[in-house]
mmCIF file of C-alpha atoms and ligand atoms in Angstrom:
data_model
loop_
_atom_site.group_PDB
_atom_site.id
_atom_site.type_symbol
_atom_site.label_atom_id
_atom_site.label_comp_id
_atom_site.label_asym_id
_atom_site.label_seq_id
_atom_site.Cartn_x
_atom_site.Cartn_y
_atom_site.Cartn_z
ATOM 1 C CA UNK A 298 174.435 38.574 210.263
ATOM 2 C CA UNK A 299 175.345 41.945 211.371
ATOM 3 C CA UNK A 300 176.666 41.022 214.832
ATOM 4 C CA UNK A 301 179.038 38.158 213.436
ATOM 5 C CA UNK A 302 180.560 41.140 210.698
ATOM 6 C CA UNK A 303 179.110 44.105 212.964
ATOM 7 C CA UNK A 304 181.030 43.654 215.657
ATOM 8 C CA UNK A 305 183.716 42.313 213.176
ATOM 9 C CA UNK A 306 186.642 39.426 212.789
ATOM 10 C CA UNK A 307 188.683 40.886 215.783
ATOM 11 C CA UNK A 308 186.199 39.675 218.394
ATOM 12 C CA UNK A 309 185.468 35.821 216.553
ATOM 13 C CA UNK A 310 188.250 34.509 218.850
ATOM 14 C CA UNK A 311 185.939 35.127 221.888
ATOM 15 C CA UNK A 312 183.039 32.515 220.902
ATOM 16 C CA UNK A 313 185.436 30.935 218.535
ATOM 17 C CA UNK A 314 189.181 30.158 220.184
ATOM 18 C CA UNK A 315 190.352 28.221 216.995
ATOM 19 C CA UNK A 316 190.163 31.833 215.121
ATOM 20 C CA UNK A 317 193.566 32.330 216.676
ATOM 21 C CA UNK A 318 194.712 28.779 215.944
ATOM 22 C CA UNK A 319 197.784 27.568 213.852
ATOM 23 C CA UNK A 320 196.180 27.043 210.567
ATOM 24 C CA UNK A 321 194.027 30.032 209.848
ATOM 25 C CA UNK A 322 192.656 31.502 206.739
ATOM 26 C CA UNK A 323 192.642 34.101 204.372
ATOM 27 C CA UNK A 324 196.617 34.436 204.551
ATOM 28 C CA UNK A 325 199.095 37.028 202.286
ATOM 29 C CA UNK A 326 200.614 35.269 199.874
ATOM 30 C CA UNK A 327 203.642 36.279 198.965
ATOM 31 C CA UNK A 328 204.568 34.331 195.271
ATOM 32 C CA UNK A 329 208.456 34.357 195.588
ATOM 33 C CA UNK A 330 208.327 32.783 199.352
ATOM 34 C CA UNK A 331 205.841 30.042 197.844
ATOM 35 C CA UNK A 332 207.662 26.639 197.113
ATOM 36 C CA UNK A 333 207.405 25.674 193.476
ATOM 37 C CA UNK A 334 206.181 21.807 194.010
ATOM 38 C CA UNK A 335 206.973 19.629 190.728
ATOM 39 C CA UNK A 336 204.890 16.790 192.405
ATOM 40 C CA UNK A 337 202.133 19.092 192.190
ATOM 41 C CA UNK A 338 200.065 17.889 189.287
ATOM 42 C CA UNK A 339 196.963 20.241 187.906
ATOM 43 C CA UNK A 340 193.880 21.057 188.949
ATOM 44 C CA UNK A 341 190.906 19.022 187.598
ATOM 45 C CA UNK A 342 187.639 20.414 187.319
ATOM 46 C CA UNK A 343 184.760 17.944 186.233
ATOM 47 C CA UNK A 344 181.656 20.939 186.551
ATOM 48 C CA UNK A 345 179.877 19.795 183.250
ATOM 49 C CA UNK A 346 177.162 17.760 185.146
ATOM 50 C CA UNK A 347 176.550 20.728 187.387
ATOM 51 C CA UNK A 348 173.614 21.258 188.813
ATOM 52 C CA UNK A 349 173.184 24.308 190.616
ATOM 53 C CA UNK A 350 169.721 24.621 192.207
ATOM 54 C CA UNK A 351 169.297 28.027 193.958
ATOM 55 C CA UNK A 352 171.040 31.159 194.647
ATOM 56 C CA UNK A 353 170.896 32.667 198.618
ATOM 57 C CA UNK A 354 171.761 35.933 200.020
ATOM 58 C CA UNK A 355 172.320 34.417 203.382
ATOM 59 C CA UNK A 356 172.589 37.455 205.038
ATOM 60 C CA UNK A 357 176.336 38.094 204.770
ATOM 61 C CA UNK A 358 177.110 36.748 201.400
ATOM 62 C CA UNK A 359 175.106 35.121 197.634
ATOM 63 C CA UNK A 360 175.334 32.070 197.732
ATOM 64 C CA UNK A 361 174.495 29.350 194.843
ATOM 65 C CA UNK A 362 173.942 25.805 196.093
ATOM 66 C CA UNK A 363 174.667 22.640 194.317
ATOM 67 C CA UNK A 364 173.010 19.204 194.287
ATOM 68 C CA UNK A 365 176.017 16.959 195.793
ATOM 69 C CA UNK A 366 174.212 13.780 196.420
ATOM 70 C CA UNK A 367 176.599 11.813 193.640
ATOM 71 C CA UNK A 368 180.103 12.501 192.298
ATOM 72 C CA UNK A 369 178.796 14.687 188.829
ATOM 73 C CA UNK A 370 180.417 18.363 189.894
ATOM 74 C CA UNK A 371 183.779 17.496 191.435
ATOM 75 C CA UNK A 372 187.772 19.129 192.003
ATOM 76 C CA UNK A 373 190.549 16.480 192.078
ATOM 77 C CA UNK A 374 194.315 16.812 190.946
ATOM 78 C CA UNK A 375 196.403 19.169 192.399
ATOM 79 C CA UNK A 376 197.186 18.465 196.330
ATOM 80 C CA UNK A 377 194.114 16.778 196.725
ATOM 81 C CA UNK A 378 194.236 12.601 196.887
ATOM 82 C CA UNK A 379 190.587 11.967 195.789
ATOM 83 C CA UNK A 380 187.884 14.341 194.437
ATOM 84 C CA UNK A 381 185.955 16.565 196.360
ATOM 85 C CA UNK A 382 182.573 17.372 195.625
ATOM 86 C CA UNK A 383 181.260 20.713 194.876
ATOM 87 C CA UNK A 384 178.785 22.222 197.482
ATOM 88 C CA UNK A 385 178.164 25.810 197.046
ATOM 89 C CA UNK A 386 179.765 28.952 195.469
ATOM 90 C CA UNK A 387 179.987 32.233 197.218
ATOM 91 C CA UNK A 388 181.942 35.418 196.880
ATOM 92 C CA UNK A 389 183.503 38.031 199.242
ATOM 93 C CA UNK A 390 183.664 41.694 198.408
ATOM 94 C CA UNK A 391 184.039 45.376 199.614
ATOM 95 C CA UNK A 392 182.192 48.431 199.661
ATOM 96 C CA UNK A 393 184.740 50.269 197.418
ATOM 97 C CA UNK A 394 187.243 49.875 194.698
ATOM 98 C CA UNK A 395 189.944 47.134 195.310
ATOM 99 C CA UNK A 396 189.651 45.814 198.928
ATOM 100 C CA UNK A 397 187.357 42.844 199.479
ATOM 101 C CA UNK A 398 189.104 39.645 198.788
ATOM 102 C CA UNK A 399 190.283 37.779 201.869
ATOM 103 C CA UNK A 400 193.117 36.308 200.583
ATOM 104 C CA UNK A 401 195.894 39.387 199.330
ATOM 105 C CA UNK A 402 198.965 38.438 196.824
ATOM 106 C CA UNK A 403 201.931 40.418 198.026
ATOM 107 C CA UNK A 404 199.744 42.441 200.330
ATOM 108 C CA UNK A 405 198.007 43.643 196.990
ATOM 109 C CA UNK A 406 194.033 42.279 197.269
ATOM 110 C CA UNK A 407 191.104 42.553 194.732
ATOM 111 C CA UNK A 408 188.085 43.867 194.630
ATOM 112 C CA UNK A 409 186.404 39.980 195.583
ATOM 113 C CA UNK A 410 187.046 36.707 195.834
ATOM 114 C CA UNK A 411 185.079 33.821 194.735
ATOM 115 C CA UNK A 412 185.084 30.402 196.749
ATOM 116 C CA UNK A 413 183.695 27.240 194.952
ATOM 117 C CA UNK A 414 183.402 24.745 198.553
ATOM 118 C CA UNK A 415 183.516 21.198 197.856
ATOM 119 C CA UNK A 416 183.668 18.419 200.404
ATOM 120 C CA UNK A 417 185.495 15.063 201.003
ATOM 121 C CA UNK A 418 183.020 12.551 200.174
ATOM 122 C CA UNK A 419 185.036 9.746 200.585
ATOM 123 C CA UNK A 420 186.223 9.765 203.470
ATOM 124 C CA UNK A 421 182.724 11.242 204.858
ATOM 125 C CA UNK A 422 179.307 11.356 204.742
ATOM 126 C CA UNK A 423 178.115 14.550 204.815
ATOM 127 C CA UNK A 424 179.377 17.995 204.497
ATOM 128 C CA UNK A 425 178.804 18.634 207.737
ATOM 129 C CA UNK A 426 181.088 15.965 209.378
ATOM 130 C CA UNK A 427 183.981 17.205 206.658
ATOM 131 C CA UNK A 428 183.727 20.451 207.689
ATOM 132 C CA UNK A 429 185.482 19.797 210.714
ATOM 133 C CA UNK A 430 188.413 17.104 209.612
ATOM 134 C CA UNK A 431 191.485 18.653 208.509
ATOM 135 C CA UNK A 432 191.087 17.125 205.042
ATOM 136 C CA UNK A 433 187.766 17.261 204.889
ATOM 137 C CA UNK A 434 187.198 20.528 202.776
ATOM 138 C CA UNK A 435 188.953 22.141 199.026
ATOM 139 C CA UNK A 436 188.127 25.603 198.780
ATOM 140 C CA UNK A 437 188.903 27.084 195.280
ATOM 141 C CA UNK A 438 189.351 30.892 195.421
ATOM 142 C CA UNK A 439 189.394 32.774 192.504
ATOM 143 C CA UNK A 440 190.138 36.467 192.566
ATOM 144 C CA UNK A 441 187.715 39.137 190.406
ATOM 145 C CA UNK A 442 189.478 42.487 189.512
ATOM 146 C CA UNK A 443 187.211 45.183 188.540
ATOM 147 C CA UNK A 444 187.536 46.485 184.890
ATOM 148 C CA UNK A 445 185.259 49.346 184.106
ATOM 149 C CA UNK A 446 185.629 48.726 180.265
ATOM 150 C CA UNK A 447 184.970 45.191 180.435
ATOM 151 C CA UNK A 448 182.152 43.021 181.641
ATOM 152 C CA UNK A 449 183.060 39.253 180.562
ATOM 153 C CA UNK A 450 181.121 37.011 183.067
ATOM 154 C CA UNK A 451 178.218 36.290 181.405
ATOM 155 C CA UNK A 452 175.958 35.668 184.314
ATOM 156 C CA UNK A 453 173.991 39.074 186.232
ATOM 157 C CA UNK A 454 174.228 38.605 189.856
ATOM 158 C CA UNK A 455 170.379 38.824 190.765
ATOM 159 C CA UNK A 456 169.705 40.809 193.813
ATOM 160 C CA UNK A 457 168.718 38.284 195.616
ATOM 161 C CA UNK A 458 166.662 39.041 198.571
ATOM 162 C CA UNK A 459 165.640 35.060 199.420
ATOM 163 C CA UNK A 460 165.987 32.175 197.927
ATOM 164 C CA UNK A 461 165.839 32.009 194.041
ATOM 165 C CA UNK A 462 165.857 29.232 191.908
ATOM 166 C CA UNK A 463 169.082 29.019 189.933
ATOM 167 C CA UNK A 464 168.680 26.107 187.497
ATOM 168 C CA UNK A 465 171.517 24.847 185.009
ATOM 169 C CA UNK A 466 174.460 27.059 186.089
ATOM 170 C CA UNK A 467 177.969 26.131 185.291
ATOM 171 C CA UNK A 468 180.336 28.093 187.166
ATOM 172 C CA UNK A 469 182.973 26.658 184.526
ATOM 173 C CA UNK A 470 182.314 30.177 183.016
ATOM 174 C CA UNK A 471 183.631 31.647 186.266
ATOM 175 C CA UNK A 472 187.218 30.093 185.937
ATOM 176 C CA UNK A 473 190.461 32.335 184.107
ATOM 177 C CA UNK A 474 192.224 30.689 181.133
ATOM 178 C CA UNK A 475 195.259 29.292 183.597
ATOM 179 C CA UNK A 476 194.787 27.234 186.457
ATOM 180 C CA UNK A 477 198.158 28.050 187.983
ATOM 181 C CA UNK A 478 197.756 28.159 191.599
ATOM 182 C CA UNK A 479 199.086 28.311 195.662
ATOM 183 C CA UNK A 480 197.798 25.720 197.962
ATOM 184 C CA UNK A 481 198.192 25.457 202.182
ATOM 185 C CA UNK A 482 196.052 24.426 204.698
ATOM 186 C CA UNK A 483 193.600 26.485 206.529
ATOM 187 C CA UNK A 484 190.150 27.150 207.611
ATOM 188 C CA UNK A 485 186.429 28.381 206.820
ATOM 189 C CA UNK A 486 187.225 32.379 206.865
ATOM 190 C CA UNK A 487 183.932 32.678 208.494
ATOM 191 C CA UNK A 488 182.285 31.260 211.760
ATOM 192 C CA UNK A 489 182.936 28.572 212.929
ATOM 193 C CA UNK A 490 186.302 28.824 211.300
ATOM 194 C CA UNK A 491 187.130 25.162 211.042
ATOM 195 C CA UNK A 492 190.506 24.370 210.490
ATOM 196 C CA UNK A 493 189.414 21.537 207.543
ATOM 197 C CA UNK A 494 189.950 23.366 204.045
ATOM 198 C CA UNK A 495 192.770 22.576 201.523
ATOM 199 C CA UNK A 496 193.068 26.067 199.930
ATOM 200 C CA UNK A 497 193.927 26.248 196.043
ATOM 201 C CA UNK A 498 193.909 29.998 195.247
ATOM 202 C CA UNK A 499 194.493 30.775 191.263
ATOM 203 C CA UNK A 500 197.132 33.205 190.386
ATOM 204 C CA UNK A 501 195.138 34.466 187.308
ATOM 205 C CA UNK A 502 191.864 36.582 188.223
ATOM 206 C CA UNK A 503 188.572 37.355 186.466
ATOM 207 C CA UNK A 504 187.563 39.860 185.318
ATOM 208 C CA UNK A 505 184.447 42.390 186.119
ATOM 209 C CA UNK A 506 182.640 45.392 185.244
ATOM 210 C CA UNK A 507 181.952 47.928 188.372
ATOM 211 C CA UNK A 508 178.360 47.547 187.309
ATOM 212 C CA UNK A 509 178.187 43.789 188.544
ATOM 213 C CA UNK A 510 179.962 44.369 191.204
ATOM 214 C CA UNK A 511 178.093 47.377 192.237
ATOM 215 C CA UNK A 512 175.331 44.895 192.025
ATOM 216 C CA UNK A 513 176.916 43.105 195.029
ATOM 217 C CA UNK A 514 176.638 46.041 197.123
ATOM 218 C CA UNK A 515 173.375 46.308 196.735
ATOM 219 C CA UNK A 516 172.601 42.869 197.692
ATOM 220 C CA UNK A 517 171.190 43.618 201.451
ATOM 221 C CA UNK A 518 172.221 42.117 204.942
ATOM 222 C CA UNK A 519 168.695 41.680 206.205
ATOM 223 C CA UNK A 520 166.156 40.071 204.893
ATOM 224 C CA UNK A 521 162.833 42.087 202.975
ATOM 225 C CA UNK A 522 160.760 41.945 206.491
ATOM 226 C CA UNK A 523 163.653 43.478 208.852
ATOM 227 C CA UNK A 524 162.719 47.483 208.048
ATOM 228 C CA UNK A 525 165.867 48.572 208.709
ATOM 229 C CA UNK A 526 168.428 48.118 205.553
ATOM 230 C CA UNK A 527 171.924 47.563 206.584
ATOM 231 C CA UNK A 528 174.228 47.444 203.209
ATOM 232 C CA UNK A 529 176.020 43.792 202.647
ATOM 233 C CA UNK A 530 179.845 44.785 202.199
ATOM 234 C CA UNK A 531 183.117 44.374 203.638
ATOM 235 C CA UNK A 532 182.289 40.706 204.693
ATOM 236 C CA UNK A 533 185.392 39.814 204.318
ATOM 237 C CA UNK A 534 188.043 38.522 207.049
ATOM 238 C CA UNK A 535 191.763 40.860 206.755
ATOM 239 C CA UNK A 536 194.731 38.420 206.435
ATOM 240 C CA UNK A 537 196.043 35.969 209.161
ATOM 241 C CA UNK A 538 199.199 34.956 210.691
ATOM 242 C CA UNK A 539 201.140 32.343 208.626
ATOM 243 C CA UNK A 540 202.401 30.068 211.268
ATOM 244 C CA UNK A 541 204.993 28.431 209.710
ATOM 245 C CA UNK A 542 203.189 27.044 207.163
ATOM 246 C CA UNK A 543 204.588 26.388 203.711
ATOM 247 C CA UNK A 544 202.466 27.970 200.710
ATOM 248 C CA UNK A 545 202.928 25.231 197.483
ATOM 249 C CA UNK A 546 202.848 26.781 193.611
ATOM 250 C CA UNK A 547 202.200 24.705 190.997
ATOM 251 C CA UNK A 548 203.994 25.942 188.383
HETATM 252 N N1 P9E B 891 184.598 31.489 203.186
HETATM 253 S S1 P9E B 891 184.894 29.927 203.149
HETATM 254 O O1 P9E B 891 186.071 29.675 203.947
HETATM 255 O O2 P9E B 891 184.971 29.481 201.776
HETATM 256 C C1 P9E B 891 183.586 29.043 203.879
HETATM 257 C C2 P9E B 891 183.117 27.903 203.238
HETATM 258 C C3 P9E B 891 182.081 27.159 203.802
HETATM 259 C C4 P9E B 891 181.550 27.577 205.001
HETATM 260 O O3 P9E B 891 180.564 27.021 205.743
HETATM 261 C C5 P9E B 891 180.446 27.803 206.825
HETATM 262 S S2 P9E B 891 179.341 27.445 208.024
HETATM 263 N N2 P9E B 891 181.314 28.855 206.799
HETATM 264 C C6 P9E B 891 182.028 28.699 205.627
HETATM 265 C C7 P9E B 891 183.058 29.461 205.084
HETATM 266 ZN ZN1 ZN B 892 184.303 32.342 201.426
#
């Protein structure tokens, strides 16, 4: 994990050339350049047949997996012309105070950022194959800002050295009261930086206590055996260039 973040996001281009393509991701988003879209309907989110089944550190982020062999956890609405179904959850964050989302709003960015990955099922058969069409992933990010007087999500993030079992988890309790949100296309922000996700970032973020999000940074990069313990933060990719694409709002 540590040479893909070591080394870090300036050097991805070299084993991956699309990391300097036209439709990267995170991007700024800057909400008075964004084109209000009336044809934008809202976001659906159909999460009450969830079933998570484990929760991951995989070495450069926790990550909770979801059953996705039927249609019961799915996003549809919005830009997206059929649902997508929900893969995994993971979140982004940074070793101090209010960098470690990928995405920024006005060059401003949180402390994390939650992504909720869900595939075109469709139009494909397995994750893997959407993962490289351009419409073949929806990637809802969701911004946490750190309160130190509150603590409202209800779940502890367990420091998860391997995998756990995570059973019954709705990450409905994850979401902010408005689902007002930007959309463009762009790409995985990690290796191998496919350019196949429909982004839907929500203007309104969650909030956190600096407790559970201290309890990110103590999540670890290497696993128990590896004796030496590298700390799991800043995995989170800075900004990239636009392009001249259009960023939608929805209200
Ligand atoms: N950070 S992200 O763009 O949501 C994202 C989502 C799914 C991924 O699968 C691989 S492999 N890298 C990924 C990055
Ligand atoms: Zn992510």
């Amino acid at each position: 994990a540590l040479r893909l973040w070591g080394s870090g996001p300036s050097v991805w281009h070299k084993n991956y050339p699309v990391a300097q393509g036209n439709r990267q991701s995170p991007i700024d988003i800057v909400p008075h350049q964004a084109l209000h879209d009336p044809s934008l309907g809202p976001v659906v989110l159909n999460y009450d047949q969830c079933t998570s089944m484990n929760i991951t550190n995989n070495g450069h982020s926790v990550v909770v997996q979801f059953d996705d062999s039927d249609d019961r956890s799915v996003i549809q609405g919005g830009p997206l012309d059929n649902p997508y179904r929900l893969k995994q959850f993971h979140f982004h964050w940074g070793e101090k105070g209010c960098h470690g989302s990928e995405h920024t709003v006005a060059g401003n960015s949180y402390a994390s950022e939650l992504h909720l990955v869900h595939w075109n099922a469709v139009k494909y058969k397995t994750f893997g194959e959407a993962a490289t069409a351009p419409d073949g992933l929806a990637v809802l990010g969701i911004f946490l800002e750190v309160n130190s007087l509150l603590s409202v999500i209800p779940f502890s993030i367990l420091l998860v050295e391997k995998k756990t079992n995570l059973k019954g988890f709705n990450p409905k309790c994850l979401l902010p009261s408005s689902l007002h949100y930007w959309t463009y296309l762009g790409s995985l922000t990690t290796p191998p930086l496919h350019e196949s996700v429909i982004w839907i970032v929500l203007r309104e973020p969650i909030i956190v206590s600096e407790k559970q999000l201290g309890k990110f940074r103590m999540l670890l990069f290497t696993g128990e055996e590896e004796d030496q313990r590298i700390r799991m933060e800043n995995n989170f990719r800075p900004p990239q260039p636009l392009k001249g694409r259009k960023v939608r709002s929805s209200i």
